[in-house]
mmCIF file of C-alpha atoms in Angstrom:
data_model
loop_
_atom_site.group_PDB
_atom_site.id
_atom_site.type_symbol
_atom_site.label_atom_id
_atom_site.label_comp_id
_atom_site.label_asym_id
_atom_site.label_seq_id
_atom_site.Cartn_x
_atom_site.Cartn_y
_atom_site.Cartn_z
ATOM 1 C CA UNK A 950 -128.124 -135.217 -9.554
ATOM 2 C CA UNK A 951 -124.634 -135.450 -8.121
ATOM 3 C CA UNK A 952 -123.019 -138.894 -7.975
ATOM 4 C CA UNK A 953 -120.612 -140.180 -5.334
ATOM 5 C CA UNK A 954 -117.872 -142.334 -6.795
ATOM 6 C CA UNK A 955 -114.614 -143.643 -5.369
ATOM 7 C CA UNK A 956 -112.893 -142.748 -8.664
ATOM 8 C CA UNK A 957 -114.072 -139.323 -9.731
ATOM 9 C CA UNK A 958 -115.427 -139.077 -13.275
ATOM 10 C CA UNK A 959 -113.177 -136.650 -15.152
ATOM 11 C CA UNK A 960 -112.428 -135.800 -18.764
ATOM 12 C CA UNK A 961 -109.694 -138.453 -18.775
ATOM 13 C CA UNK A 962 -112.239 -140.992 -17.576
ATOM 14 C CA UNK A 963 -114.649 -139.849 -20.291
ATOM 15 C CA UNK A 964 -112.005 -140.199 -23.013
ATOM 16 C CA UNK A 965 -110.787 -143.601 -21.805
ATOM 17 C CA UNK A 966 -114.280 -145.038 -21.299
ATOM 18 C CA UNK A 967 -115.387 -143.691 -24.691
ATOM 19 C CA UNK A 968 -112.398 -145.327 -26.401
ATOM 20 C CA UNK A 969 -113.000 -148.629 -24.594
ATOM 21 C CA UNK A 970 -116.682 -148.529 -25.526
ATOM 22 C CA UNK A 971 -116.024 -147.667 -29.172
ATOM 23 C CA UNK A 972 -113.350 -150.373 -29.508
ATOM 24 C CA UNK A 973 -115.584 -152.876 -27.737
ATOM 25 C CA UNK A 974 -118.640 -152.107 -29.868
ATOM 26 C CA UNK A 975 -116.638 -152.353 -33.104
ATOM 27 C CA UNK A 976 -114.980 -155.593 -31.956
ATOM 28 C CA UNK A 977 -118.335 -157.218 -31.265
ATOM 29 C CA UNK A 978 -120.466 -155.853 -34.113
ATOM 30 C CA UNK A 979 -118.109 -155.889 -37.120
ATOM 31 C CA UNK A 980 -119.797 -159.027 -38.597
ATOM 32 C CA UNK A 981 -122.898 -156.965 -39.317
ATOM 33 C CA UNK A 982 -120.972 -154.410 -41.338
ATOM 34 C CA UNK A 983 -118.628 -156.447 -43.555
ATOM 35 C CA UNK A 984 -119.605 -157.467 -47.066
ATOM 36 C CA UNK A 985 -116.739 -159.743 -48.018
ATOM 37 C CA UNK A 986 -115.561 -163.228 -47.062
ATOM 38 C CA UNK A 987 -112.051 -161.773 -47.012
ATOM 39 C CA UNK A 988 -112.911 -160.272 -43.641
ATOM 40 C CA UNK A 989 -113.038 -163.806 -42.210
ATOM 41 C CA UNK A 990 -109.565 -164.688 -43.431
ATOM 42 C CA UNK A 991 -107.801 -162.829 -40.623
ATOM 43 C CA UNK A 992 -107.019 -163.926 -37.081
ATOM 44 C CA UNK A 993 -110.406 -163.893 -35.343
ATOM 45 C CA UNK A 994 -108.778 -163.893 -31.923
ATOM 46 C CA UNK A 995 -108.023 -160.173 -32.459
ATOM 47 C CA UNK A 996 -104.641 -160.254 -30.657
ATOM 48 C CA UNK A 997 -104.528 -156.454 -30.635
ATOM 49 C CA UNK A 998 -107.649 -156.143 -28.501
ATOM 50 C CA UNK A 999 -106.156 -157.475 -25.278
ATOM 51 C CA UNK A 1000 -103.108 -155.130 -25.165
ATOM 52 C CA UNK A 1001 -105.270 -152.216 -26.328
ATOM 53 C CA UNK A 1002 -107.745 -152.821 -23.520
ATOM 54 C CA UNK A 1003 -105.009 -153.260 -20.911
ATOM 55 C CA UNK A 1004 -103.341 -150.054 -22.137
ATOM 56 C CA UNK A 1005 -106.578 -148.080 -21.820
ATOM 57 C CA UNK A 1006 -107.308 -149.448 -18.340
ATOM 58 C CA UNK A 1007 -103.701 -148.699 -17.378
ATOM 59 C CA UNK A 1008 -104.081 -145.167 -18.726
ATOM 60 C CA UNK A 1009 -107.114 -144.597 -16.518
ATOM 61 C CA UNK A 1010 -105.280 -145.912 -13.451
ATOM 62 C CA UNK A 1011 -102.126 -143.874 -14.128
ATOM 63 C CA UNK A 1012 -104.105 -140.694 -14.828
ATOM 64 C CA UNK A 1013 -106.058 -141.037 -11.599
ATOM 65 C CA UNK A 1014 -102.954 -141.933 -9.565
ATOM 66 C CA UNK A 1015 -100.969 -139.002 -10.969
ATOM 67 C CA UNK A 1016 -103.619 -136.426 -10.146
ATOM 68 C CA UNK A 1017 -104.404 -137.908 -6.727
ATOM 69 C CA UNK A 1018 -107.857 -139.139 -7.694
ATOM 70 C CA UNK A 1019 -106.998 -142.726 -6.791
ATOM 71 C CA UNK A 1020 -105.115 -143.577 -3.626
ATOM 72 C CA UNK A 1021 -104.060 -146.799 -1.939
ATOM 73 C CA UNK A 1022 -107.541 -147.254 -0.424
ATOM 74 C CA UNK A 1023 -109.209 -147.189 -3.835
ATOM 75 C CA UNK A 1024 -106.657 -149.608 -5.273
ATOM 76 C CA UNK A 1025 -107.094 -151.909 -2.258
ATOM 77 C CA UNK A 1026 -110.896 -151.792 -2.526
ATOM 78 C CA UNK A 1027 -110.856 -152.633 -6.225
ATOM 79 C CA UNK A 1028 -108.271 -155.347 -5.635
ATOM 80 C CA UNK A 1029 -110.264 -157.031 -2.871
ATOM 81 C CA UNK A 1030 -113.552 -156.934 -4.793
ATOM 82 C CA UNK A 1031 -111.878 -158.130 -8.014
ATOM 83 C CA UNK A 1032 -110.308 -161.014 -6.098
ATOM 84 C CA UNK A 1033 -113.713 -161.904 -4.635
ATOM 85 C CA UNK A 1034 -115.224 -161.774 -8.113
ATOM 86 C CA UNK A 1035 -112.466 -163.984 -9.482
ATOM 87 C CA UNK A 1036 -112.995 -166.458 -6.644
ATOM 88 C CA UNK A 1037 -116.733 -166.601 -7.326
ATOM 89 C CA UNK A 1038 -115.962 -167.296 -10.976
ATOM 90 C CA UNK A 1039 -113.656 -170.149 -9.972
ATOM 91 C CA UNK A 1040 -116.311 -171.655 -7.704
ATOM 92 C CA UNK A 1041 -118.997 -171.714 -10.370
ATOM 93 C CA UNK A 1042 -116.857 -172.195 -13.507
ATOM 94 C CA UNK A 1043 -119.930 -171.119 -15.489
ATOM 95 C CA UNK A 1044 -121.664 -174.470 -14.980
ATOM 96 C CA UNK A 1045 -125.094 -174.378 -16.667
ATOM 97 C CA UNK A 1046 -124.568 -170.633 -17.085
ATOM 98 C CA UNK A 1047 -124.595 -170.067 -13.317
ATOM 99 C CA UNK A 1048 -122.083 -167.318 -12.559
ATOM 100 C CA UNK A 1049 -122.566 -165.639 -9.140
ATOM 101 C CA UNK A 1050 -119.736 -163.231 -9.952
ATOM 102 C CA UNK A 1051 -122.217 -160.972 -11.761
ATOM 103 C CA UNK A 1052 -124.090 -160.407 -8.509
ATOM 104 C CA UNK A 1053 -120.946 -158.812 -7.049
ATOM 105 C CA UNK A 1054 -120.259 -156.788 -10.204
ATOM 106 C CA UNK A 1055 -123.787 -155.352 -10.194
ATOM 107 C CA UNK A 1056 -123.755 -154.356 -6.513
ATOM 108 C CA UNK A 1057 -120.107 -153.221 -6.608
ATOM 109 C CA UNK A 1058 -120.672 -151.091 -9.678
ATOM 110 C CA UNK A 1059 -123.750 -149.569 -8.056
ATOM 111 C CA UNK A 1060 -121.796 -148.396 -5.006
ATOM 112 C CA UNK A 1061 -118.330 -147.675 -6.418
ATOM 113 C CA UNK A 1062 -119.425 -145.624 -9.447
ATOM 114 C CA UNK A 1063 -118.914 -145.565 -13.194
ATOM 115 C CA UNK A 1064 -115.148 -145.819 -13.642
ATOM 116 C CA UNK A 1065 -114.601 -148.150 -10.688
ATOM 117 C CA UNK A 1066 -117.639 -150.222 -11.716
ATOM 118 C CA UNK A 1067 -116.179 -150.837 -15.169
ATOM 119 C CA UNK A 1068 -112.737 -151.587 -13.718
ATOM 120 C CA UNK A 1069 -114.262 -154.006 -11.185
ATOM 121 C CA UNK A 1070 -115.964 -156.020 -13.926
ATOM 122 C CA UNK A 1071 -112.871 -156.139 -16.143
ATOM 123 C CA UNK A 1072 -110.475 -156.955 -13.290
ATOM 124 C CA UNK A 1073 -112.746 -159.667 -11.859
ATOM 125 C CA UNK A 1074 -112.715 -161.425 -15.233
ATOM 126 C CA UNK A 1075 -108.948 -161.289 -15.661
ATOM 127 C CA UNK A 1076 -108.454 -162.393 -12.034
ATOM 128 C CA UNK A 1077 -110.725 -165.389 -12.521
ATOM 129 C CA UNK A 1078 -109.009 -166.205 -15.822
ATOM 130 C CA UNK A 1079 -105.578 -166.268 -14.196
ATOM 131 C CA UNK A 1080 -106.854 -168.354 -11.266
ATOM 132 C CA UNK A 1081 -108.328 -170.969 -13.583
ATOM 133 C CA UNK A 1082 -105.719 -170.783 -16.342
ATOM 134 C CA UNK A 1083 -108.547 -169.798 -18.661
ATOM 135 C CA UNK A 1084 -106.877 -166.898 -20.450
ATOM 136 C CA UNK A 1085 -107.657 -167.029 -24.157
ATOM 137 C CA UNK A 1086 -108.873 -165.003 -27.133
ATOM 138 C CA UNK A 1087 -112.249 -164.682 -25.419
ATOM 139 C CA UNK A 1088 -110.792 -162.956 -22.338
ATOM 140 C CA UNK A 1089 -110.643 -159.347 -23.629
ATOM 141 C CA UNK A 1090 -114.208 -159.656 -24.930
ATOM 142 C CA UNK A 1091 -115.339 -160.890 -21.504
ATOM 143 C CA UNK A 1092 -113.484 -158.026 -19.811
ATOM 144 C CA UNK A 1093 -115.251 -155.429 -21.951
ATOM 145 C CA UNK A 1094 -118.702 -157.024 -21.612
ATOM 146 C CA UNK A 1095 -118.428 -157.504 -17.830
ATOM 147 C CA UNK A 1096 -117.038 -153.994 -17.441
ATOM 148 C CA UNK A 1097 -120.158 -152.719 -19.181
ATOM 149 C CA UNK A 1098 -122.281 -154.619 -16.623
ATOM 150 C CA UNK A 1099 -120.563 -152.765 -13.745
ATOM 151 C CA UNK A 1100 -120.748 -149.448 -15.585
ATOM 152 C CA UNK A 1101 -124.445 -149.934 -16.310
ATOM 153 C CA UNK A 1102 -125.237 -150.595 -12.648
ATOM 154 C CA UNK A 1103 -123.560 -147.302 -11.740
ATOM 155 C CA UNK A 1104 -125.596 -145.423 -14.361
ATOM 156 C CA UNK A 1105 -128.971 -146.578 -13.014
ATOM 157 C CA UNK A 1106 -131.033 -143.765 -11.469
ATOM 158 C CA UNK A 1107 -131.176 -143.039 -7.764
ATOM 159 C CA UNK A 1108 -134.300 -144.549 -6.159
ATOM 160 C CA UNK A 1109 -135.521 -145.408 -2.633
ATOM 161 C CA UNK A 1110 -133.901 -148.410 -0.960
ATOM 162 C CA UNK A 1111 -136.719 -150.931 -1.484
ATOM 163 C CA UNK A 1112 -137.183 -149.936 -5.126
ATOM 164 C CA UNK A 1113 -133.416 -150.031 -5.612
ATOM 165 C CA UNK A 1114 -133.285 -153.719 -4.688
ATOM 166 C CA UNK A 1115 -135.939 -154.608 -7.258
ATOM 167 C CA UNK A 1116 -134.378 -152.327 -9.845
ATOM 168 C CA UNK A 1117 -130.977 -153.999 -9.408
ATOM 169 C CA UNK A 1118 -132.577 -157.460 -9.554
ATOM 170 C CA UNK A 1119 -134.271 -156.578 -12.853
ATOM 171 C CA UNK A 1120 -130.982 -155.172 -14.124
ATOM 172 C CA UNK A 1121 -129.175 -158.354 -13.067
ATOM 173 C CA UNK A 1122 -131.646 -160.483 -15.045
ATOM 174 C CA UNK A 1123 -131.427 -158.250 -18.120
ATOM 175 C CA UNK A 1124 -127.637 -157.893 -18.002
ATOM 176 C CA UNK A 1125 -127.261 -161.684 -17.676
ATOM 177 C CA UNK A 1126 -129.122 -162.125 -20.956
ATOM 178 C CA UNK A 1127 -127.432 -159.220 -22.750
ATOM 179 C CA UNK A 1128 -123.993 -160.476 -21.697
ATOM 180 C CA UNK A 1129 -124.643 -163.663 -23.635
ATOM 181 C CA UNK A 1130 -126.108 -161.790 -26.603
ATOM 182 C CA UNK A 1131 -122.931 -159.725 -26.856
ATOM 183 C CA UNK A 1132 -120.381 -162.427 -26.051
ATOM 184 C CA UNK A 1133 -121.545 -164.883 -28.727
ATOM 185 C CA UNK A 1134 -120.637 -162.359 -31.403
ATOM 186 C CA UNK A 1135 -116.890 -162.864 -30.929
ATOM 187 C CA UNK A 1136 -116.983 -166.390 -32.410
ATOM 188 C CA UNK A 1137 -120.295 -166.634 -34.294
ATOM 189 C CA UNK A 1138 -118.913 -165.461 -37.692
ATOM 190 C CA UNK A 1139 -116.278 -168.222 -37.635
ATOM 191 C CA UNK A 1140 -118.512 -171.250 -37.011
ATOM 192 C CA UNK A 1141 -118.914 -171.912 -40.719
ATOM 193 C CA UNK A 1142 -120.841 -175.088 -41.497
ATOM 194 C CA UNK A 1143 -120.914 -176.097 -37.814
ATOM 195 C CA UNK A 1144 -123.573 -173.460 -37.114
ATOM 196 C CA UNK A 1145 -127.181 -174.715 -36.927
ATOM 197 C CA UNK A 1146 -129.166 -174.553 -40.154
ATOM 198 C CA UNK A 1147 -130.437 -171.044 -40.792
ATOM 199 C CA UNK A 1148 -128.305 -169.635 -37.994
ATOM 200 C CA UNK A 1149 -124.892 -169.239 -39.619
ATOM 201 C CA UNK A 1150 -122.995 -166.164 -40.693
ATOM 202 C CA UNK A 1151 -122.625 -165.251 -44.338
ATOM 203 C CA UNK A 1152 -120.830 -162.027 -45.189
ATOM 204 C CA UNK A 1153 -122.882 -161.805 -48.401
ATOM 205 C CA UNK A 1154 -126.187 -161.521 -46.535
ATOM 206 C CA UNK A 1155 -127.817 -158.201 -45.781
ATOM 207 C CA UNK A 1156 -127.981 -156.750 -42.283
ATOM 208 C CA UNK A 1157 -131.582 -157.878 -41.714
ATOM 209 C CA UNK A 1158 -130.788 -161.463 -42.705
ATOM 210 C CA UNK A 1159 -127.670 -161.532 -40.521
ATOM 211 C CA UNK A 1160 -129.590 -160.241 -37.514
ATOM 212 C CA UNK A 1161 -132.301 -162.856 -38.103
ATOM 213 C CA UNK A 1162 -129.707 -165.638 -38.357
ATOM 214 C CA UNK A 1163 -127.988 -164.452 -35.205
ATOM 215 C CA UNK A 1164 -131.293 -164.313 -33.324
ATOM 216 C CA UNK A 1165 -131.945 -167.943 -34.296
ATOM 217 C CA UNK A 1166 -128.411 -168.905 -33.273
ATOM 218 C CA UNK A 1167 -128.791 -167.199 -29.919
ATOM 219 C CA UNK A 1168 -132.141 -168.814 -29.195
ATOM 220 C CA UNK A 1169 -130.908 -172.298 -30.110
ATOM 221 C CA UNK A 1170 -127.527 -172.259 -28.418
ATOM 222 C CA UNK A 1171 -127.118 -169.553 -25.773
ATOM 223 C CA UNK A 1172 -130.453 -168.593 -24.253
ATOM 224 C CA UNK A 1173 -130.533 -171.761 -22.149
ATOM 225 C CA UNK A 1174 -127.222 -170.738 -20.558
ATOM 226 C CA UNK A 1175 -127.862 -167.024 -20.241
ATOM 227 C CA UNK A 1176 -131.279 -167.289 -18.602
ATOM 228 C CA UNK A 1177 -129.944 -169.197 -15.534
ATOM 229 C CA UNK A 1178 -127.179 -166.598 -15.220
ATOM 230 C CA UNK A 1179 -129.669 -163.748 -15.215
ATOM 231 C CA UNK A 1180 -132.103 -165.490 -12.865
ATOM 232 C CA UNK A 1181 -129.318 -166.385 -10.405
ATOM 233 C CA UNK A 1182 -128.046 -162.806 -10.402
ATOM 234 C CA UNK A 1183 -131.560 -161.465 -9.798
ATOM 235 C CA UNK A 1184 -132.234 -163.929 -6.968
ATOM 236 C CA UNK A 1185 -128.904 -163.198 -5.254
ATOM 237 C CA UNK A 1186 -129.577 -159.470 -5.501
ATOM 238 C CA UNK A 1187 -133.045 -159.847 -3.970
ATOM 239 C CA UNK A 1188 -131.718 -162.015 -1.141
ATOM 240 C CA UNK A 1189 -128.466 -160.269 -0.268
ATOM 241 C CA UNK A 1190 -128.531 -156.766 -1.764
ATOM 242 C CA UNK A 1191 -129.493 -155.016 1.464
ATOM 243 C CA UNK A 1192 -126.593 -156.247 3.672
ATOM 244 C CA UNK A 1193 -124.050 -156.224 0.827
ATOM 245 C CA UNK A 1194 -124.927 -152.694 -0.288
ATOM 246 C CA UNK A 1195 -124.871 -151.525 3.326
ATOM 247 C CA UNK A 1196 -121.465 -153.137 3.896
ATOM 248 C CA UNK A 1197 -119.989 -151.662 0.728
ATOM 249 C CA UNK A 1198 -121.357 -148.189 1.475
ATOM 250 C CA UNK A 1199 -120.119 -148.372 5.059
ATOM 251 C CA UNK A 1200 -116.660 -149.346 3.800
ATOM 252 C CA UNK A 1201 -116.680 -146.488 1.307
ATOM 253 C CA UNK A 1202 -117.819 -144.034 3.996
ATOM 254 C CA UNK A 1203 -115.234 -145.118 6.558
ATOM 255 C CA UNK A 1204 -112.483 -144.961 3.981
ATOM 256 C CA UNK A 1205 -113.574 -141.353 3.310
ATOM 257 C CA UNK A 1206 -113.747 -141.761 -0.437
ATOM 258 C CA UNK A 1207 -116.514 -139.167 -0.645
ATOM 259 C CA UNK A 1208 -115.746 -135.446 -0.709
ATOM 260 C CA UNK A 1209 -115.382 -133.667 2.627
ATOM 261 C CA UNK A 1210 -118.473 -131.697 3.564
ATOM 262 C CA UNK A 1211 -118.800 -129.071 6.257
ATOM 263 C CA UNK A 1212 -121.464 -129.623 8.902
ATOM 264 C CA UNK A 1213 -124.052 -126.982 8.152
ATOM 265 C CA UNK A 1214 -127.116 -128.725 9.501
ATOM 266 C CA UNK A 1215 -128.974 -128.836 6.194
ATOM 267 C CA UNK A 1216 -130.276 -132.028 4.632
ATOM 268 C CA UNK A 1217 -127.910 -132.063 1.650
ATOM 269 C CA UNK A 1218 -124.873 -131.946 3.920
ATOM 270 C CA UNK A 1219 -126.313 -134.758 6.038
ATOM 271 C CA UNK A 1220 -126.731 -136.933 2.950
ATOM 272 C CA UNK A 1221 -123.196 -136.139 1.821
ATOM 273 C CA UNK A 1222 -121.848 -137.362 5.169
ATOM 274 C CA UNK A 1223 -124.081 -140.345 5.837
ATOM 275 C CA UNK A 1224 -125.084 -141.747 2.418
ATOM 276 C CA UNK A 1225 -121.983 -141.423 0.263
ATOM 277 C CA UNK A 1226 -122.731 -144.580 -1.688
ATOM 278 C CA UNK A 1227 -126.138 -143.511 -2.960
ATOM 279 C CA UNK A 1228 -126.254 -142.679 -6.635
#
């Protein structure tokens, strides 16, 4: 089924998103595939990841701008929503895992589409980091993980309005938990003896043992923070999804992001003109 997105999905988008995903997956999961302590001797902040990610995001923006796929209205929309996401992150500061920013990323990604959804998540994180002075080695990992949250919301299937609200709430709960599962990987291998007993990383262990140790580590240290994040996102979606989705779709429609459709009187043309935000 055809999708309506403010940044059209093209082969350049496919290449850039594939590279970001591959780099992100390798950056998070390398501890499960190394078999030597020497791998821990390097700089675990991965200083190359941040410029690589910025370069890929910049490549997407430049490619879309050069071919006319992204105009000032798209840039303004992403900028406003990213600023709102950054402000929400400042307000909560992640206290007790409560981060209302994810509510905006889920609903924004749902309406704006795959490329814009990923960019919204990544830009909201970097905006919040600059506002709080919280830029650090964790920032590029957060940008990738939050970008995946926005991208995932855009990839969810098209369903009726009432079912969509519940589907997005369930996705908000699940993505809140998975965000923590993924994010802990960037520092877990370097905890050494400070990790809880039976929950540390040892490059000499097999994959099954490492996964078991990480599961214990996650349950002991992170689940209590991630569950409130997921529950808050789900509750905010259930409470406010209808007006927020309507407002975002109305803004997208009035800005004429969707393709121009001739008035032919058939149902498909009506949907193209009046429901451009539906996936």
